[in-house]
XYZ file of N, CA and C in Angstrom:
525
model
N 0.452 -1.111 -0.239
C 0.006 0.180 -0.442
C 1.068 1.430 0.227
N 1.849 0.420 1.157
C 2.669 2.141 0.844
C 3.230 3.161 -0.413
N 4.371 1.089 -1.258
C 4.274 1.327 -2.978
C 3.684 2.155 -3.078
N 2.757 1.813 -2.992
C 1.390 2.445 -4.325
C 1.235 3.717 -3.630
N 0.908 4.191 -3.745
C 1.293 6.100 -2.084
C 1.912 6.566 -3.277
N 2.842 5.641 -2.958
C 4.736 6.195 -3.526
C 4.505 7.017 -5.163
N 4.394 5.393 -5.056
C 3.750 5.555 -7.330
C 2.599 7.030 -7.231
N 1.955 7.083 -6.692
C 0.941 7.525 -6.941
C 1.961 9.467 -6.846
N 2.300 9.117 -5.594
C 2.559 10.861 -5.583
C 4.054 11.553 -6.402
N 4.580 10.374 -6.785
C 5.466 10.884 -7.744
C 4.916 10.856 -8.780
N 4.220 10.527 -9.085
C 3.512 10.522 -10.352
C 2.695 12.415 -10.546
N 2.138 12.012 -9.683
C 1.540 13.402 -9.472
C 2.813 14.534 -9.080
N 3.291 14.541 -8.747
C 4.821 15.212 -9.382
C 5.819 15.450 -9.963
N 5.393 14.199 -10.234
C 5.990 14.746 -12.395
C 4.906 15.835 -12.321
N 3.958 15.268 -12.774
C 3.153 15.874 -13.726
C 2.911 17.803 -13.068
N 3.363 17.916 -11.966
C 3.216 18.837 -11.743
C 4.090 19.796 -11.860
N 5.582 18.850 -12.373
C 6.293 20.172 -12.774
C 6.233 19.741 -14.364
N 5.824 18.300 -14.785
C 5.837 18.895 -16.282
C 4.831 20.614 -16.331
N 3.382 20.427 -15.688
C 3.260 21.323 -15.780
C 3.914 23.063 -15.997
N 5.126 22.989 -14.711
C 5.765 23.873 -14.748
C 5.916 24.165 -15.085
N 7.582 23.316 -16.507
C 8.290 23.920 -17.260
C 6.732 23.923 -18.931
N 6.167 23.594 -18.485
C 4.976 23.915 -20.059
C 4.740 25.730 -19.703
N 4.838 25.594 -18.292
C 4.048 26.987 -18.098
C 5.231 27.761 -17.885
N 6.451 27.283 -17.172
C 7.729 28.214 -18.070
C 7.928 28.572 -20.063
N 7.848 27.786 -20.725
C 7.573 27.943 -21.740
C 7.013 28.174 -22.543
N 6.153 28.658 -21.923
C 4.603 29.121 -22.553
C 4.965 30.769 -22.190
N 5.691 30.161 -20.591
C 5.892 32.281 -19.986
C 7.122 33.231 -21.215
N 8.249 32.817 -21.854
C 9.407 32.597 -22.833
C 8.687 32.774 -23.514
N 8.090 31.391 -24.009
C 7.439 31.645 -25.670
C 6.446 33.611 -25.108
N 6.042 33.423 -24.824
C 4.574 34.753 -24.383
C 5.612 36.545 -24.608
N 6.703 35.716 -23.816
C 7.772 37.271 -23.509
C 8.206 37.581 -24.810
N 8.738 36.131 -25.140
C 9.311 36.745 -27.522
C 8.407 37.093 -28.184
N 6.599 36.279 -28.199
C 6.118 37.352 -28.789
C 5.922 38.607 -28.681
N 5.387 39.275 -27.625
C 5.831 40.291 -26.697
C 6.998 40.663 -27.519
N 7.726 40.802 -27.889
C 9.565 41.214 -27.508
C 8.739 41.819 -29.867
N 8.464 40.708 -29.952
C 8.462 40.799 -31.680
C 7.296 41.517 -32.048
N 6.362 41.430 -31.814
C 5.391 41.945 -32.298
C 5.984 43.902 -31.744
N 5.945 44.346 -30.804
C 6.634 45.487 -30.731
C 8.141 45.805 -31.378
N 8.919 44.867 -32.314
C 9.513 45.631 -32.742
C 9.830 45.825 -33.996
N 8.216 44.775 -34.565
C 6.923 44.011 -35.104
C 6.710 45.367 -36.033
N 5.820 46.536 -35.104
C 5.605 47.559 -35.338
C 3.927 46.903 -34.750
N 4.218 46.824 -34.761
C 2.037 46.387 -34.588
C 0.868 46.974 -34.182
N 1.393 47.676 -33.581
C 0.789 49.047 -32.694
C 0.699 49.707 -33.259
N 1.416 49.788 -34.202
C 1.245 50.899 -35.145
C 0.085 51.132 -35.616
N -0.517 49.621 -36.172
C -0.981 49.098 -37.478
C -2.207 48.834 -36.298
N -1.950 49.107 -35.569
C -3.543 47.603 -34.733
C -4.305 48.608 -33.847
N -4.322 49.572 -33.294
C -3.991 50.458 -32.241
C -4.119 51.463 -32.059
N -5.777 52.173 -31.904
C -6.236 53.204 -32.369
C -5.491 53.907 -31.720
N -5.690 55.161 -31.915
C -5.230 56.754 -32.022
C -3.489 56.659 -32.418
N -2.583 55.488 -32.615
C -2.147 55.739 -33.189
C -1.139 56.579 -34.001
N -2.238 56.763 -35.078
C -1.353 57.458 -35.842
C -2.425 58.994 -35.739
N -2.926 59.092 -34.958
C -3.193 60.773 -33.585
C -2.482 61.196 -33.077
N -0.935 60.586 -33.412
C -0.296 60.856 -31.842
C -0.382 60.104 -30.782
N -1.395 59.964 -30.084
C -1.955 59.281 -28.868
C -2.695 57.462 -29.071
N -1.823 57.163 -29.086
C -1.949 55.489 -28.915
C -3.140 55.468 -27.716
N -4.207 53.952 -27.950
C -5.101 54.303 -26.423
C -4.406 52.788 -25.845
N -3.553 52.711 -24.971
C -3.597 51.579 -24.857
C -4.123 50.611 -23.663
N -5.378 51.754 -22.731
C -6.644 50.518 -22.533
C -6.540 49.641 -24.015
N -6.813 49.966 -25.564
C -7.373 49.047 -26.268
C -6.425 48.344 -27.429
N -4.749 48.557 -26.377
C -3.612 47.616 -27.426
C -4.176 46.681 -27.709
N -3.796 46.439 -30.024
C -4.253 46.002 -30.626
C -5.553 45.663 -30.666
N -6.403 45.930 -30.373
C -7.806 46.409 -30.436
C -8.248 46.773 -31.796
N -7.513 47.606 -32.597
C -8.263 47.711 -34.466
C -7.935 49.267 -34.363
N -7.580 49.588 -35.175
C -6.875 50.699 -35.517
C -8.549 51.473 -36.406
N -8.276 53.213 -36.376
C -9.643 54.248 -36.251
C -8.825 55.134 -37.057
N -8.337 54.421 -38.346
C -7.174 54.842 -39.827
C -7.283 53.766 -40.712
N -7.472 53.877 -42.116
C -7.304 52.738 -42.796
C -6.478 53.054 -44.037
N -6.156 52.903 -44.630
C -4.947 52.595 -45.579
C -6.320 52.562 -46.982
N -6.030 53.933 -48.064
C -6.878 53.308 -49.392
C -5.551 52.695 -50.709
N -6.045 51.583 -50.937
C -4.663 51.121 -52.027
C -5.640 51.212 -53.318
N -5.477 52.118 -54.058
C -6.401 52.194 -55.473
C -6.850 51.287 -56.537
N -7.300 50.586 -56.807
C -8.302 49.747 -57.049
C -8.578 48.795 -56.350
N -8.474 48.445 -55.117
C -8.405 47.646 -54.120
C -9.413 48.175 -53.193
N -9.449 49.573 -52.365
C -9.785 49.445 -51.878
C -9.321 50.585 -50.295
N -10.297 50.381 -49.339
C -9.147 51.321 -47.577
C -10.118 49.807 -46.162
N -8.390 49.653 -46.432
C -8.510 48.410 -45.355
C -7.795 49.391 -44.091
N -9.062 48.579 -43.751
C -7.910 49.693 -41.323
C -7.765 48.161 -41.072
N -6.190 48.374 -40.125
C -6.196 47.709 -39.765
C -7.038 46.706 -38.239
N -6.912 45.687 -38.664
C -8.405 44.935 -37.093
C -7.901 44.440 -35.688
N -8.560 44.453 -35.607
C -8.424 44.423 -33.951
C -7.524 42.382 -33.362
N -6.503 42.361 -33.191
C -5.817 41.366 -33.127
C -5.981 40.620 -31.278
N -6.744 41.443 -30.806
C -7.040 40.652 -29.993
C -8.099 38.908 -29.751
N -7.923 38.758 -28.411
C -8.504 37.084 -28.344
C -10.199 37.667 -27.953
N -10.395 39.184 -28.068
C -12.081 38.719 -27.793
C -13.102 37.789 -29.535
N -13.989 37.073 -29.559
C -14.262 36.362 -29.777
C -15.349 37.175 -30.791
N -16.047 37.995 -30.385
C -16.552 38.552 -31.756
C -15.949 39.406 -31.916
N -14.842 40.389 -32.123
C -14.680 41.303 -32.770
C -13.299 40.826 -33.240
N -12.563 40.203 -32.715
C -11.711 40.288 -33.012
C -10.799 38.549 -33.203
N -9.239 38.064 -33.072
C -9.213 37.019 -33.468
C -9.101 35.678 -32.051
N -9.842 36.448 -31.296
C -10.287 35.361 -30.162
C -10.683 33.182 -30.613
N -11.391 33.539 -32.304
C -11.691 32.410 -32.150
C -10.594 31.596 -32.963
N -9.371 32.244 -33.808
C -9.232 31.526 -34.498
C -7.472 31.026 -32.868
N -7.596 29.583 -33.412
C -6.773 28.801 -32.820
C -5.449 29.556 -32.477
N -3.935 28.651 -32.899
C -2.499 29.376 -32.611
C -2.026 27.857 -34.159
N -2.763 27.421 -34.000
C -2.440 27.298 -35.908
C -2.726 28.306 -37.022
N -4.326 28.701 -36.222
C -4.294 29.442 -37.441
C -3.887 31.264 -37.643
N -3.925 31.266 -36.602
C -2.575 32.535 -36.413
C -0.951 32.638 -37.256
N -0.516 30.838 -36.758
C 0.275 30.854 -37.280
C 0.357 31.602 -38.704
N -0.617 30.744 -39.699
C -0.863 30.555 -40.466
C -1.227 31.996 -41.011
N -1.789 32.414 -40.663
C -2.824 33.583 -41.658
C -0.761 34.997 -41.541
N -0.195 33.970 -40.534
C 0.860 35.071 -40.481
C 2.011 34.627 -41.222
N 1.891 33.895 -41.724
C 3.140 33.472 -42.489
C 2.616 33.568 -43.763
N 1.049 33.011 -44.082
C 0.705 32.219 -45.352
C -0.007 33.269 -46.247
N -1.152 34.911 -45.448
C -1.553 35.337 -45.636
C -2.754 35.279 -45.830
N -3.122 33.695 -45.018
C -4.814 32.970 -45.061
C -5.287 32.948 -44.152
N -6.346 33.994 -44.628
C -7.536 33.999 -43.091
C -7.621 32.737 -42.584
N -8.736 31.836 -41.896
C -8.981 31.119 -41.352
C -10.226 30.161 -42.404
N -10.973 31.803 -41.895
C -12.178 31.535 -43.470
C -12.065 31.614 -44.771
N -10.507 31.490 -45.171
C -10.333 31.803 -46.362
C -10.099 32.547 -47.597
N -9.774 34.094 -46.396
C -10.050 34.895 -47.571
C -8.935 35.071 -47.110
N -7.736 36.251 -47.696
C -6.374 37.126 -47.771
C -6.728 38.283 -47.236
N -5.520 38.199 -46.772
C -5.156 39.246 -44.914
C -5.103 40.332 -46.489
N -5.253 41.846 -46.188
C -5.873 42.976 -46.591
C -4.021 42.791 -46.995
N -3.920 43.924 -48.350
C -2.548 44.252 -48.492
C -1.414 44.534 -47.964
N -2.486 45.360 -47.670
C -1.381 45.984 -46.216
C -0.383 45.368 -45.188
N -1.562 44.411 -45.511
C -0.022 44.412 -43.891
C 1.110 42.804 -44.497
N 1.668 43.280 -44.113
C 2.906 42.826 -43.676
C 3.156 41.193 -44.120
N 2.626 39.885 -44.116
C 2.742 39.381 -43.906
C 4.038 37.789 -44.460
N 4.479 39.224 -45.639
C 5.605 38.242 -46.465
C 6.331 38.779 -45.640
N 7.243 39.649 -44.435
C 7.711 39.030 -44.492
C 7.408 38.546 -42.393
N 6.871 38.153 -42.484
C 5.677 37.784 -40.590
C 6.608 36.605 -41.822
N 6.439 36.201 -43.328
C 6.736 34.510 -43.719
C 8.171 34.647 -43.642
N 9.003 35.618 -43.314
C 10.067 34.546 -43.605
C 10.905 34.756 -41.547
N 9.490 34.551 -40.675
C 10.580 34.400 -39.289
C 10.672 33.161 -39.200
N 11.184 32.257 -38.455
C 11.162 31.101 -38.184
C 9.295 30.825 -37.869
N 9.966 29.157 -37.378
C 8.115 29.160 -36.714
C 8.324 29.014 -35.030
N 9.973 29.043 -34.890
C 8.396 29.485 -33.319
C 8.586 31.022 -32.940
N 9.390 31.289 -33.912
C 8.791 33.560 -33.573
C 7.673 33.153 -33.812
N 7.245 32.382 -34.409
C 5.713 32.427 -35.064
C 4.028 32.151 -34.335
N 4.876 31.380 -34.189
C 4.137 30.699 -33.283
C 4.272 31.627 -31.342
N 5.537 32.320 -31.270
C 5.863 32.783 -29.869
C 4.549 34.440 -30.041
N 4.769 34.848 -31.609
C 3.550 35.995 -32.404
C 1.847 35.342 -31.338
N 1.361 34.703 -32.397
C 0.387 34.173 -31.080
C 0.295 33.818 -30.621
N 1.108 33.066 -29.045
C 0.722 32.758 -28.248
C 0.461 34.161 -27.744
N 1.184 35.070 -28.065
C 1.483 36.293 -27.543
C -0.216 37.365 -27.057
N -0.423 37.312 -28.817
C -1.572 37.366 -28.916
C -2.801 37.137 -27.977
N -3.510 35.631 -27.940
C -3.932 34.928 -27.088
C -3.681 35.343 -25.788
N -3.251 35.669 -25.151
C -2.645 36.505 -23.801
C -3.262 37.822 -23.733
N -3.218 39.027 -24.445
C -4.078 39.986 -24.675
C -4.966 39.987 -23.758
N -5.397 40.920 -22.944
C -6.848 40.861 -22.586
C -7.472 41.667 -23.463
N -9.021 40.535 -24.524
C -10.145 40.567 -25.506
C -10.575 42.047 -25.101
N -10.037 42.874 -26.372
C -11.269 44.424 -26.273
C -11.876 44.140 -28.040
N -13.100 44.655 -27.455
C -13.978 44.772 -28.584
C -14.191 46.286 -28.639
N -13.781 45.757 -30.188
C -14.270 46.875 -31.020
C -14.379 46.447 -32.431
N -15.634 46.791 -33.475
C -15.449 46.486 -34.242
C -14.270 46.806 -35.494
N -13.965 47.071 -36.371
C -13.605 47.741 -36.689
C -14.410 48.014 -38.003
N -14.810 49.272 -38.505
C -15.195 49.642 -39.426
C -14.408 48.853 -40.897
N -15.280 48.967 -42.982
C -14.098 47.935 -43.496
C -14.331 46.409 -43.226
N -13.521 46.316 -44.240
C -12.754 46.605 -45.289
C -13.612 46.977 -46.514
N -13.426 48.006 -46.840
C -14.585 49.611 -47.633
C -13.877 48.744 -48.991
N -15.135 48.605 -50.364
C -14.678 48.151 -51.779
C -14.347 49.811 -51.990
N -13.474 49.099 -53.980
C -13.105 51.009 -54.600
C -15.072 51.408 -54.819
N -15.176 52.751 -54.525
C -16.210 53.570 -54.880
C -17.182 53.265 -53.289
N -16.424 52.723 -51.981
C -17.811 52.955 -51.788
C -17.271 54.018 -49.921
N -18.261 54.825 -49.330
C -17.926 55.354 -48.654
C -17.432 54.695 -47.415
N -17.075 55.484 -46.308
C -15.132 54.896 -46.231
C -15.516 55.687 -44.750
N -16.422 55.365 -43.423
C -16.698 56.037 -42.882
C -15.254 55.809 -41.157
N -13.849 55.653 -41.761
C -12.866 56.256 -41.031
C -12.124 57.022 -41.473
N -11.542 57.299 -41.616
C -10.232 58.513 -42.279
C -8.922 57.699 -42.673
N -8.428 57.714 -43.397
C -7.719 56.899 -43.779
C -6.343 57.729 -45.098
N -5.516 57.467 -45.183
C -4.052 57.600 -45.212
C -4.779 56.416 -46.755
N -4.335 57.888 -47.727
C -4.080 57.106 -49.618
C -2.861 57.064 -50.121
N -2.673 56.068 -50.175
C -1.112 55.133 -51.193
C -1.329 55.932 -52.506
N -1.343 56.463 -52.463
C -0.827 56.208 -54.694
C 0.951 56.339 -55.489
N 0.821 55.768 -56.643
C 1.414 54.961 -56.905
C 2.517 56.404 -57.543
N 3.860 57.248 -57.592
C 4.437 57.341 -58.587
C 3.704 57.863 -59.620
N 3.766 59.040 -60.072
C 2.789 60.624 -61.099
C 1.283 60.182 -60.668
N 1.297 59.615 -59.910
C 0.038 60.364 -59.994
C -0.285 61.450 -58.410
N -1.239 62.409 -58.994
C -1.841 63.325 -58.149
C -2.885 63.750 -57.368
N -1.972 63.381 -55.718
C -2.679 64.198 -54.923
C -4.511 64.700 -54.975
N -5.058 63.934 -53.698
C -6.439 64.290 -54.117
C -6.026 66.118 -53.699
N -7.165 66.863 -54.874
C -7.704 67.667 -54.414
C -8.746 68.574 -53.446
N -8.403 69.578 -52.413
C -9.139 69.548 -51.274
C -10.823 70.764 -51.827
N -11.641 70.158 -51.314
C -13.236 70.163 -52.410
C -13.782 72.012 -51.817
N -13.925 72.740 -52.676
C -14.604 74.160 -52.081
C -15.433 74.574 -51.236
């Protein structure tokens, strides 16, 4: 009976040790992901207020309030990339986030907006992209429905940057 109890105690201790090492690995990956998101400038396009010089840190990565117009393609607003299930990527699995970052393919089959630099993220190691996904999933969910995308010719409901190729004429100011 004593041997059986000792075995259960050893098994329980091993399981706790495994959980502790897994938690430490996740903490390390979360920190690495935070670092990569920071140097990658994700905050720039995905946090409200950033382009106005006053990022709303209470809605960090909760989606922009400014879009980018690409001629012939429309206007794209940086999406909410927090784990909010209704307005963010909370229903995406870790693997789906990694796939989107490496291939530009969303879980619903659509391609990420052309302004999203997924081609650069595709050059990261699997470990680094996984760390980004783990970090994004660790964030506080932010409920923020971002407008758009807007097709060419549609009325835009947000501020926007216009991206023009060389030789194009800038917009005129209405009288």
